[in-house]
Amino acid sequence: MTDVVFSDAATTAKPVEILIAPQNVLRQVARPVRPEDIAGIRLILPGMFAAMYAAPGIGLAAPQVGISQRFALVDLGEAEAREPMIMINPEILEESESLSTREEGCLSLPNQYAEVTRPEKIRLRWTTVDGNVMEREADGLLATCIQHEIDHLDGILFVDHLSTLRRNMILRRLAKEQKFRRG
Ligand code: NI
């Protein structure tokens, strides 16, 4: 499977920079990937995997590295047993009525965590780097992670699922921490 080719290449690739909120690109609806975009996507994937693994994180969407196109990575595997998945133009076809609540974080909102409630199971359609259209079901952490990444493609951050009060509290705390880091 080609996805492994890109995650393996992460060991020698230079990690791309992950953007920290607030950034306009994180709030934009990304455009669909077109066939002519694939060559460029192949070039950036190893650097995106490198950045995600270094963080470490389990998902990374293109807008988080400044690319407003509909693709994202997830990998719930361990360092010794990677399970990379590259989703191009992903779509949720069905979602369960049953919900699950899980603590989420985001590489674009470092050190901020909150419980988010989402559908427990989803049915997903996406296109692979080789242009194959795939479908599968996902539940548990994978379902949460995929929904979080697809949100990024629509300019949505996990804090948008919280109350305004809670969201503003987290965003203020992040801004303060980032200001402190910059000195
Ligand atoms: Ni995120």
Short mmCIF file of N, CA, C and O in Angstrom, two decimals, residues 37-170:
data_model
loop_
_atom_site.label_atom_id
_atom_site.label_comp_id
_atom_site.label_asym_id
_atom_site.label_seq_id
_atom_site.Cartn_x
_atom_site.Cartn_y
_atom_site.Cartn_z
N ASP A 37 -3.12 18.19 -8.77
CA ASP A 37 -2.52 18.53 -7.46
C ASP A 37 -1.69 17.36 -6.91
O ASP A 37 -0.91 17.54 -5.97
N ILE A 38 -1.91 16.15 -7.42
CA ILE A 38 -1.36 14.95 -6.79
C ILE A 38 0.17 14.95 -6.75
O ILE A 38 0.77 14.54 -5.75
N ALA A 39 0.81 15.41 -7.82
CA ALA A 39 2.28 15.42 -7.85
C ALA A 39 2.82 16.25 -6.69
O ALA A 39 3.75 15.83 -5.99
N GLY A 40 2.24 17.42 -6.45
CA GLY A 40 2.66 18.29 -5.35
C GLY A 40 2.38 17.66 -3.99
O GLY A 40 3.17 17.77 -3.06
N ILE A 41 1.25 16.98 -3.89
CA ILE A 41 0.88 16.32 -2.63
C ILE A 41 1.88 15.20 -2.32
O ILE A 41 2.33 15.06 -1.18
N ARG A 42 2.26 14.43 -3.34
CA ARG A 42 3.25 13.37 -3.13
C ARG A 42 4.56 13.94 -2.57
O ARG A 42 5.20 13.31 -1.73
N LEU A 43 4.94 15.13 -3.03
CA LEU A 43 6.19 15.75 -2.57
C LEU A 43 6.11 16.17 -1.11
O LEU A 43 7.09 16.07 -0.38
N ILE A 44 4.95 16.66 -0.68
CA ILE A 44 4.86 17.21 0.69
C ILE A 44 4.52 16.14 1.73
O ILE A 44 4.78 16.33 2.93
N LEU A 45 3.95 15.01 1.30
CA LEU A 45 3.50 14.00 2.28
C LEU A 45 4.59 13.52 3.25
O LEU A 45 4.33 13.47 4.46
N PRO A 46 5.81 13.19 2.79
CA PRO A 46 6.81 12.74 3.76
C PRO A 46 7.09 13.79 4.84
O PRO A 46 7.21 13.44 6.03
N GLY A 47 7.14 15.06 4.46
CA GLY A 47 7.38 16.14 5.42
C GLY A 47 6.20 16.32 6.36
O GLY A 47 6.38 16.69 7.54
N MET A 48 4.99 16.07 5.87
CA MET A 48 3.81 16.14 6.74
C MET A 48 3.81 14.99 7.74
O MET A 48 3.52 15.19 8.92
N PHE A 49 4.12 13.77 7.27
CA PHE A 49 4.21 12.64 8.20
C PHE A 49 5.31 12.91 9.24
O PHE A 49 5.11 12.65 10.44
N ALA A 50 6.45 13.44 8.77
CA ALA A 50 7.57 13.71 9.69
C ALA A 50 7.12 14.69 10.79
O ALA A 50 7.42 14.49 11.97
N ALA A 51 6.38 15.73 10.40
CA ALA A 51 5.91 16.74 11.37
C ALA A 51 4.91 16.12 12.35
O ALA A 51 4.96 16.38 13.55
N MET A 52 4.01 15.28 11.81
CA MET A 52 2.99 14.65 12.67
C MET A 52 3.64 13.69 13.66
O MET A 52 3.30 13.71 14.85
N TYR A 53 4.58 12.87 13.19
CA TYR A 53 5.23 11.91 14.09
C TYR A 53 6.11 12.62 15.13
O TYR A 53 6.20 12.17 16.27
N ALA A 54 6.76 13.71 14.71
CA ALA A 54 7.66 14.43 15.63
C ALA A 54 6.87 15.11 16.74
O ALA A 54 7.39 15.26 17.85
N ALA A 55 5.63 15.51 16.46
CA ALA A 55 4.88 16.36 17.40
C ALA A 55 4.77 15.79 18.83
O ALA A 55 5.06 16.51 19.78
N PRO A 56 4.34 14.55 19.12
CA PRO A 56 3.73 13.60 18.19
C PRO A 56 2.23 13.81 18.12
O PRO A 56 1.62 14.28 19.08
N GLY A 57 1.65 13.46 16.97
CA GLY A 57 0.21 13.58 16.80
C GLY A 57 -0.32 12.38 16.03
O GLY A 57 0.47 11.60 15.48
N ILE A 58 -1.64 12.24 15.97
CA ILE A 58 -2.25 11.09 15.28
C ILE A 58 -3.01 11.53 14.03
O ILE A 58 -3.56 10.70 13.32
N GLY A 59 -3.03 12.84 13.76
CA GLY A 59 -3.70 13.32 12.56
C GLY A 59 -3.14 14.68 12.16
O GLY A 59 -2.66 15.43 13.02
N LEU A 60 -3.18 14.97 10.88
CA LEU A 60 -2.72 16.27 10.38
C LEU A 60 -3.42 16.55 9.06
O LEU A 60 -3.41 15.72 8.16
N ALA A 61 -4.05 17.72 8.98
CA ALA A 61 -4.78 18.09 7.77
C ALA A 61 -3.99 19.16 7.01
O ALA A 61 -3.27 19.96 7.61
N ALA A 62 -4.16 19.17 5.68
CA ALA A 62 -3.38 20.07 4.82
C ALA A 62 -3.46 21.55 5.26
O ALA A 62 -2.43 22.23 5.25
N PRO A 63 -4.64 22.07 5.66
CA PRO A 63 -4.67 23.49 6.08
C PRO A 63 -3.72 23.79 7.24
O PRO A 63 -3.25 24.92 7.38
N GLN A 64 -3.41 22.78 8.06
CA GLN A 64 -2.51 22.99 9.20
C GLN A 64 -1.07 23.23 8.76
O GLN A 64 -0.24 23.65 9.57
N VAL A 65 -0.77 22.91 7.49
CA VAL A 65 0.56 23.24 6.98
C VAL A 65 0.44 24.27 5.86
O VAL A 65 1.31 24.40 5.00
N GLY A 66 -0.68 25.01 5.87
CA GLY A 66 -0.85 26.15 4.98
C GLY A 66 -1.36 25.81 3.59
O GLY A 66 -1.32 26.65 2.69
N ILE A 67 -1.84 24.57 3.39
CA ILE A 67 -2.33 24.15 2.08
C ILE A 67 -3.85 24.02 2.15
O ILE A 67 -4.36 23.15 2.85
N SER A 68 -4.56 24.89 1.44
CA SER A 68 -6.02 24.89 1.52
C SER A 68 -6.62 23.93 0.50
O SER A 68 -7.33 24.31 -0.42
N GLN A 69 -6.28 22.66 0.66
CA GLN A 69 -6.78 21.58 -0.20
C GLN A 69 -7.30 20.44 0.68
O GLN A 69 -6.80 20.25 1.79
N ARG A 70 -8.27 19.67 0.15
CA ARG A 70 -8.95 18.67 0.97
C ARG A 70 -8.18 17.35 1.03
O ARG A 70 -8.54 16.38 0.35
N PHE A 71 -7.15 17.33 1.87
CA PHE A 71 -6.51 16.04 2.18
C PHE A 71 -5.95 16.10 3.59
O PHE A 71 -5.69 17.17 4.15
N ALA A 72 -5.82 14.90 4.19
CA ALA A 72 -5.38 14.80 5.58
C ALA A 72 -4.75 13.43 5.82
O ALA A 72 -5.00 12.48 5.07
N LEU A 73 -3.94 13.35 6.87
CA LEU A 73 -3.32 12.08 7.28
C LEU A 73 -3.84 11.68 8.64
O LEU A 73 -4.12 12.54 9.47
N VAL A 74 -3.92 10.40 8.88
CA VAL A 74 -4.10 9.90 10.24
C VAL A 74 -3.18 8.70 10.40
O VAL A 74 -2.87 8.00 9.43
N ASP A 75 -2.75 8.47 11.62
CA ASP A 75 -1.96 7.27 11.94
C ASP A 75 -2.09 7.02 13.43
O ASP A 75 -1.54 7.75 14.24
N LEU A 76 -2.83 5.99 13.78
CA LEU A 76 -3.02 5.64 15.19
C LEU A 76 -2.00 4.59 15.64
O LEU A 76 -2.04 4.13 16.78
N GLY A 77 -1.10 4.19 14.73
CA GLY A 77 -0.14 3.13 15.05
C GLY A 77 0.99 3.61 15.95
O GLY A 77 1.17 4.80 16.18
N GLU A 78 1.75 2.64 16.44
CA GLU A 78 2.93 2.94 17.26
C GLU A 78 4.12 3.16 16.31
O GLU A 78 4.04 2.80 15.13
N ALA A 79 5.22 3.69 16.85
CA ALA A 79 6.40 3.94 16.03
C ALA A 79 6.88 2.67 15.33
O ALA A 79 7.37 2.71 14.21
N GLU A 80 6.74 1.51 16.00
CA GLU A 80 7.23 0.24 15.43
C GLU A 80 6.19 -0.38 14.49
O GLU A 80 6.50 -1.36 13.82
N ALA A 81 4.98 0.12 14.51
CA ALA A 81 3.92 -0.48 13.70
C ALA A 81 3.00 0.61 13.17
O ALA A 81 1.89 0.80 13.66
N ARG A 82 3.48 1.33 12.18
CA ARG A 82 2.71 2.44 11.63
C ARG A 82 1.46 1.95 10.91
O ARG A 82 1.46 0.85 10.34
N GLU A 83 0.40 2.78 10.99
CA GLU A 83 -0.85 2.48 10.29
C GLU A 83 -1.28 3.73 9.53
O GLU A 83 -2.35 4.30 9.79
N PRO A 84 -0.43 4.19 8.60
CA PRO A 84 -0.74 5.46 7.93
C PRO A 84 -1.94 5.37 7.01
O PRO A 84 -2.17 4.34 6.37
N MET A 85 -2.70 6.44 6.98
CA MET A 85 -3.85 6.52 6.08
C MET A 85 -3.87 7.93 5.52
O MET A 85 -3.84 8.90 6.29
N ILE A 86 -3.84 8.04 4.21
CA ILE A 86 -3.89 9.34 3.54
C ILE A 86 -5.26 9.46 2.89
O ILE A 86 -5.63 8.63 2.07
N MET A 87 -6.01 10.46 3.31
CA MET A 87 -7.37 10.63 2.80
C MET A 87 -7.42 11.85 1.91
O MET A 87 -7.21 12.98 2.37
N ILE A 88 -7.71 11.63 0.64
CA ILE A 88 -7.87 12.73 -0.31
C ILE A 88 -9.37 12.89 -0.58
O ILE A 88 -10.07 11.89 -0.79
N ASN A 89 -9.83 14.13 -0.54
CA ASN A 89 -11.27 14.43 -0.71
C ASN A 89 -12.17 13.51 0.12
O ASN A 89 -13.13 12.92 -0.40
N PRO A 90 -11.88 13.37 1.43
CA PRO A 90 -12.70 12.47 2.25
C PRO A 90 -14.12 13.02 2.46
O PRO A 90 -14.30 14.24 2.53
N GLU A 91 -15.06 12.09 2.53
CA GLU A 91 -16.47 12.46 2.76
C GLU A 91 -17.06 11.48 3.75
O GLU A 91 -16.85 10.27 3.61
N ILE A 92 -17.84 11.99 4.67
CA ILE A 92 -18.56 11.09 5.58
C ILE A 92 -19.91 10.78 4.94
O ILE A 92 -20.71 11.68 4.68
N LEU A 93 -20.14 9.50 4.64
CA LEU A 93 -21.37 9.07 3.95
C LEU A 93 -22.49 8.85 4.94
O LEU A 93 -23.66 9.08 4.63
N GLU A 94 -22.13 8.33 6.11
CA GLU A 94 -23.13 8.02 7.14
C GLU A 94 -22.49 8.23 8.49
O GLU A 94 -21.29 7.98 8.64
N GLU A 95 -23.30 8.64 9.46
CA GLU A 95 -22.80 8.69 10.83
C GLU A 95 -23.85 8.11 11.76
O GLU A 95 -25.05 8.20 11.49
N SER A 96 -23.39 7.48 12.83
CA SER A 96 -24.31 6.82 13.75
C SER A 96 -25.06 7.85 14.59
O SER A 96 -24.56 8.97 14.80
N GLU A 97 -26.25 7.46 15.04
CA GLU A 97 -26.96 8.33 15.98
C GLU A 97 -26.30 8.28 17.34
O GLU A 97 -26.34 9.26 18.09
N SER A 98 -25.68 7.14 17.65
CA SER A 98 -24.99 7.03 18.95
C SER A 98 -23.75 7.93 18.93
O SER A 98 -23.06 8.06 17.92
N LEU A 99 -23.52 8.55 20.08
CA LEU A 99 -22.43 9.52 20.19
C LEU A 99 -21.35 8.98 21.11
O LEU A 99 -21.59 8.07 21.91
N SER A 100 -20.16 9.52 20.97
CA SER A 100 -19.12 9.21 21.95
C SER A 100 -18.38 10.49 22.30
O SER A 100 -18.25 11.40 21.46
N THR A 101 -17.94 10.56 23.53
CA THR A 101 -17.24 11.75 24.02
C THR A 101 -15.81 11.37 24.34
O THR A 101 -15.57 10.36 25.01
N ARG A 102 -14.89 12.14 23.81
CA ARG A 102 -13.48 11.80 23.93
C ARG A 102 -12.68 13.10 24.10
O ARG A 102 -13.06 14.13 23.57
N GLU A 103 -11.59 13.01 24.81
CA GLU A 103 -10.73 14.19 24.95
C GLU A 103 -9.96 14.39 23.65
O GLU A 103 -9.37 13.46 23.13
N GLU A 104 -10.01 15.62 23.13
CA GLU A 104 -9.29 15.93 21.90
C GLU A 104 -8.26 17.02 22.12
O GLU A 104 -8.41 17.87 23.00
N GLY A 105 -7.23 16.96 21.30
CA GLY A 105 -6.23 18.02 21.24
C GLY A 105 -5.98 18.28 19.77
O GLY A 105 -6.60 17.64 18.92
N CYS A 106 -5.09 19.21 19.46
CA CYS A 106 -4.84 19.55 18.06
C CYS A 106 -3.46 20.16 17.96
O CYS A 106 -3.08 20.99 18.79
N LEU A 107 -2.71 19.75 16.93
CA LEU A 107 -1.34 20.26 16.78
C LEU A 107 -1.34 21.77 16.48
O LEU A 107 -0.33 22.43 16.70
N SER A 108 -2.48 22.30 16.04
CA SER A 108 -2.58 23.75 15.80
C SER A 108 -3.05 24.51 17.04
O SER A 108 -3.13 25.74 17.02
N LEU A 109 -3.37 23.77 18.11
CA LEU A 109 -3.76 24.36 19.40
C LEU A 109 -2.95 23.65 20.48
O LEU A 109 -3.51 22.94 21.33
N PRO A 110 -1.61 23.79 20.44
CA PRO A 110 -0.77 22.97 21.31
C PRO A 110 -1.11 23.12 22.79
O PRO A 110 -1.41 24.22 23.26
N ASN A 111 -1.05 21.99 23.49
CA ASN A 111 -1.29 21.92 24.94
C ASN A 111 -2.72 22.21 25.38
O ASN A 111 -2.96 22.40 26.57
N GLN A 112 -3.66 22.28 24.45
CA GLN A 112 -5.06 22.55 24.82
C GLN A 112 -5.86 21.27 24.57
O GLN A 112 -5.74 20.66 23.50
N TYR A 113 -6.65 20.90 25.54
CA TYR A 113 -7.43 19.66 25.43
C TYR A 113 -8.84 19.90 25.97
O TYR A 113 -9.03 20.68 26.89
N ALA A 114 -9.82 19.21 25.37
CA ALA A 114 -11.19 19.30 25.88
C ALA A 114 -11.97 18.11 25.39
O ALA A 114 -11.63 17.50 24.36
N GLU A 115 -13.02 17.76 26.11
CA GLU A 115 -13.88 16.65 25.71
C GLU A 115 -14.83 17.13 24.63
O GLU A 115 -15.46 18.19 24.76
N VAL A 116 -14.91 16.36 23.55
CA VAL A 116 -15.77 16.69 22.41
C VAL A 116 -16.69 15.49 22.14
O VAL A 116 -16.24 14.35 22.18
N THR A 117 -17.96 15.79 21.88
CA THR A 117 -18.93 14.73 21.58
C THR A 117 -19.20 14.70 20.07
O THR A 117 -19.46 15.75 19.47
N ARG A 118 -19.09 13.52 19.50
CA ARG A 118 -19.29 13.33 18.05
C ARG A 118 -19.97 11.99 17.82
O ARG A 118 -19.98 11.13 18.71
N PRO A 119 -20.50 11.77 16.59
CA PRO A 119 -21.01 10.43 16.26
C PRO A 119 -19.95 9.36 16.54
O PRO A 119 -18.77 9.57 16.25
N GLU A 120 -20.43 8.23 17.06
CA GLU A 120 -19.51 7.17 17.48
C GLU A 120 -18.91 6.40 16.29
O GLU A 120 -17.76 6.00 16.32
N LYS A 121 -19.77 6.21 15.26
CA LYS A 121 -19.33 5.45 14.09
C LYS A 121 -19.61 6.26 12.84
O LYS A 121 -20.61 6.97 12.77
N ILE A 122 -18.75 6.08 11.85
CA ILE A 122 -18.96 6.75 10.56
C ILE A 122 -18.70 5.78 9.42
O ILE A 122 -18.02 4.76 9.59
N ARG A 123 -19.24 6.13 8.26
CA ARG A 123 -18.86 5.45 7.02
C ARG A 123 -18.20 6.52 6.15
O ARG A 123 -18.75 7.59 5.94
N LEU A 124 -16.99 6.20 5.70
CA LEU A 124 -16.14 7.18 5.03
C LEU A 124 -15.86 6.77 3.59
O LEU A 124 -15.66 5.60 3.30
N ARG A 125 -15.82 7.76 2.70
CA ARG A 125 -15.34 7.53 1.34
C ARG A 125 -14.17 8.50 1.11
O ARG A 125 -14.25 9.66 1.53
N TRP A 126 -13.11 8.03 0.52
CA TRP A 126 -11.99 8.90 0.21
C TRP A 126 -11.27 8.39 -1.03
O TRP A 126 -11.56 7.28 -1.50
N THR A 127 -10.35 9.18 -1.54
CA THR A 127 -9.55 8.78 -2.70
C THR A 127 -8.12 8.60 -2.23
O THR A 127 -7.64 9.36 -1.38
N THR A 128 -7.45 7.57 -2.73
CA THR A 128 -6.05 7.33 -2.37
C THR A 128 -5.16 8.19 -3.27
O THR A 128 -5.61 8.75 -4.27
N VAL A 129 -3.85 8.21 -2.91
CA VAL A 129 -2.87 8.95 -3.71
C VAL A 129 -2.84 8.38 -5.14
O VAL A 129 -2.59 9.10 -6.10
N ASP A 130 -3.13 7.09 -5.28
CA ASP A 130 -3.13 6.45 -6.61
C ASP A 130 -4.44 6.64 -7.37
O ASP A 130 -4.61 6.11 -8.46
N GLY A 131 -5.38 7.36 -6.75
CA GLY A 131 -6.62 7.67 -7.44
C GLY A 131 -7.72 6.64 -7.26
O GLY A 131 -8.75 6.71 -7.95
N ASN A 132 -7.54 5.68 -6.34
CA ASN A 132 -8.60 4.69 -6.08
C ASN A 132 -9.60 5.26 -5.08
O ASN A 132 -9.21 5.86 -4.08
N VAL A 133 -10.88 5.06 -5.36
CA VAL A 133 -11.92 5.50 -4.43
C VAL A 133 -12.20 4.35 -3.46
O VAL A 133 -12.44 3.22 -3.89
N MET A 134 -12.10 4.65 -2.17
CA MET A 134 -12.24 3.63 -1.13
C MET A 134 -13.41 3.98 -0.22
O MET A 134 -13.78 5.14 -0.09
N GLU A 135 -13.96 2.95 0.42
CA GLU A 135 -14.97 3.16 1.47
C GLU A 135 -14.65 2.25 2.64
O GLU A 135 -14.18 1.12 2.44
N ARG A 136 -14.92 2.74 3.84
CA ARG A 136 -14.78 1.88 5.02
C ARG A 136 -15.58 2.47 6.18
O ARG A 136 -15.97 3.64 6.14
N GLU A 137 -15.79 1.63 7.18
CA GLU A 137 -16.40 2.12 8.40
C GLU A 137 -15.31 2.37 9.42
O GLU A 137 -14.23 1.76 9.34
N ALA A 138 -15.57 3.26 10.35
CA ALA A 138 -14.62 3.50 11.43
C ALA A 138 -15.39 3.76 12.70
O ALA A 138 -16.50 4.31 12.66
N ASP A 139 -14.81 3.33 13.82
CA ASP A 139 -15.41 3.66 15.11
C ASP A 139 -14.28 3.96 16.09
O ASP A 139 -13.11 4.00 15.70
N GLY A 140 -14.64 4.18 17.34
CA GLY A 140 -13.62 4.44 18.36
C GLY A 140 -12.77 5.67 18.06
O GLY A 140 -13.25 6.62 17.43
N LEU A 141 -11.52 5.59 18.47
CA LEU A 141 -10.60 6.73 18.31
C LEU A 141 -10.42 7.10 16.84
O LEU A 141 -10.31 8.28 16.50
N LEU A 142 -10.42 6.09 15.96
CA LEU A 142 -10.24 6.39 14.53
C LEU A 142 -11.38 7.26 14.00
O LEU A 142 -11.14 8.21 13.26
N ALA A 143 -12.62 6.94 14.40
CA ALA A 143 -13.77 7.73 13.95
C ALA A 143 -13.66 9.17 14.44
O ALA A 143 -13.93 10.12 13.70
N THR A 144 -13.24 9.33 15.69
CA THR A 144 -13.06 10.67 16.26
C THR A 144 -12.00 11.44 15.47
O THR A 144 -12.20 12.59 15.08
N CYS A 145 -10.88 10.77 15.24
CA CYS A 145 -9.75 11.40 14.58
C CYS A 145 -10.11 11.81 13.14
O CYS A 145 -9.81 12.93 12.72
N ILE A 146 -10.78 10.93 12.41
CA ILE A 146 -11.16 11.24 11.02
C ILE A 146 -12.12 12.45 11.00
O ILE A 146 -11.97 13.37 10.20
N GLN A 147 -13.08 12.48 11.93
CA GLN A 147 -14.03 13.60 11.96
C GLN A 147 -13.31 14.91 12.30
O GLN A 147 -13.62 15.96 11.74
N HIS A 148 -12.34 14.82 13.22
CA HIS A 148 -11.55 16.00 13.60
C HIS A 148 -10.78 16.53 12.38
O HIS A 148 -10.76 17.74 12.13
N GLU A 149 -10.20 15.61 11.59
CA GLU A 149 -9.41 16.03 10.42
C GLU A 149 -10.31 16.60 9.33
O GLU A 149 -9.95 17.59 8.68
N ILE A 150 -11.47 15.98 9.10
CA ILE A 150 -12.38 16.51 8.08
C ILE A 150 -12.90 17.89 8.49
O ILE A 150 -13.05 18.78 7.66
N ASP A 151 -13.12 18.09 9.79
CA ASP A 151 -13.46 19.43 10.29
C ASP A 151 -12.43 20.46 9.83
O ASP A 151 -12.78 21.56 9.40
N HIS A 152 -11.15 20.11 9.94
CA HIS A 152 -10.09 21.05 9.52
C HIS A 152 -10.26 21.47 8.06
O HIS A 152 -9.98 22.61 7.71
N LEU A 153 -10.73 20.55 7.22
CA LEU A 153 -10.90 20.86 5.79
C LEU A 153 -12.05 21.83 5.59
O LEU A 153 -12.18 22.44 4.54
N ASP A 154 -12.91 21.95 6.60
CA ASP A 154 -14.03 22.89 6.55
C ASP A 154 -13.78 24.12 7.43
O ASP A 154 -14.72 24.88 7.72
N GLY A 155 -12.55 24.31 7.86
CA GLY A 155 -12.21 25.48 8.67
C GLY A 155 -12.71 25.41 10.10
O GLY A 155 -12.84 26.43 10.77
N ILE A 156 -12.99 24.19 10.56
CA ILE A 156 -13.54 24.00 11.91
C ILE A 156 -12.46 23.41 12.83
O ILE A 156 -11.76 22.47 12.46
N LEU A 157 -12.34 23.97 14.03
CA LEU A 157 -11.40 23.47 15.04
C LEU A 157 -12.21 22.78 16.15
O LEU A 157 -13.38 23.08 16.34
N PHE A 158 -11.56 21.89 16.90
CA PHE A 158 -12.34 21.13 17.90
C PHE A 158 -13.00 22.03 18.93
O PHE A 158 -14.07 21.71 19.45
N VAL A 159 -12.41 23.19 19.20
CA VAL A 159 -12.99 24.11 20.18
C VAL A 159 -14.34 24.68 19.71
O VAL A 159 -15.13 25.15 20.53
N ASP A 160 -14.60 24.59 18.39
CA ASP A 160 -15.89 25.07 17.87
C ASP A 160 -17.05 24.18 18.32
O ASP A 160 -18.21 24.57 18.19
N HIS A 161 -16.73 22.97 18.81
CA HIS A 161 -17.78 22.07 19.31
C HIS A 161 -18.11 22.36 20.78
O HIS A 161 -18.99 21.71 21.35
N LEU A 162 -17.39 23.29 21.38
CA LEU A 162 -17.60 23.59 22.81
C LEU A 162 -18.47 24.84 22.95
O LEU A 162 -18.76 25.51 21.96
N SER A 163 -18.84 25.15 24.18
CA SER A 163 -19.59 26.39 24.43
C SER A 163 -18.68 27.58 24.11
O SER A 163 -17.45 27.46 24.13
N THR A 164 -19.29 28.71 23.80
CA THR A 164 -18.51 29.92 23.49
C THR A 164 -17.57 30.27 24.64
O THR A 164 -16.41 30.63 24.42
N LEU A 165 -18.09 30.12 25.84
CA LEU A 165 -17.31 30.44 27.04
C LEU A 165 -16.03 29.60 27.10
O LEU A 165 -14.92 30.11 27.26
N ARG A 166 -16.23 28.30 26.94
CA ARG A 166 -15.12 27.35 27.03
C ARG A 166 -14.13 27.56 25.87
O ARG A 166 -12.93 27.52 26.05
N ARG A 167 -14.69 27.79 24.67
CA ARG A 167 -13.84 28.02 23.48
C ARG A 167 -12.96 29.26 23.70
O ARG A 167 -11.76 29.22 23.49
N ASN A 168 -13.58 30.35 24.14
CA ASN A 168 -12.81 31.58 24.32
C ASN A 168 -11.76 31.43 25.40
O ASN A 168 -10.66 31.97 25.28
N MET A 169 -12.09 30.65 26.41
CA MET A 169 -11.13 30.42 27.49
C MET A 169 -9.88 29.71 26.94
O MET A 169 -8.75 30.09 27.22
N ILE A 170 -10.11 28.68 26.13
CA ILE A 170 -9.00 27.91 25.56
C ILE A 170 -8.18 28.78 24.59
O ILE A 170 -6.96 28.78 24.64
#
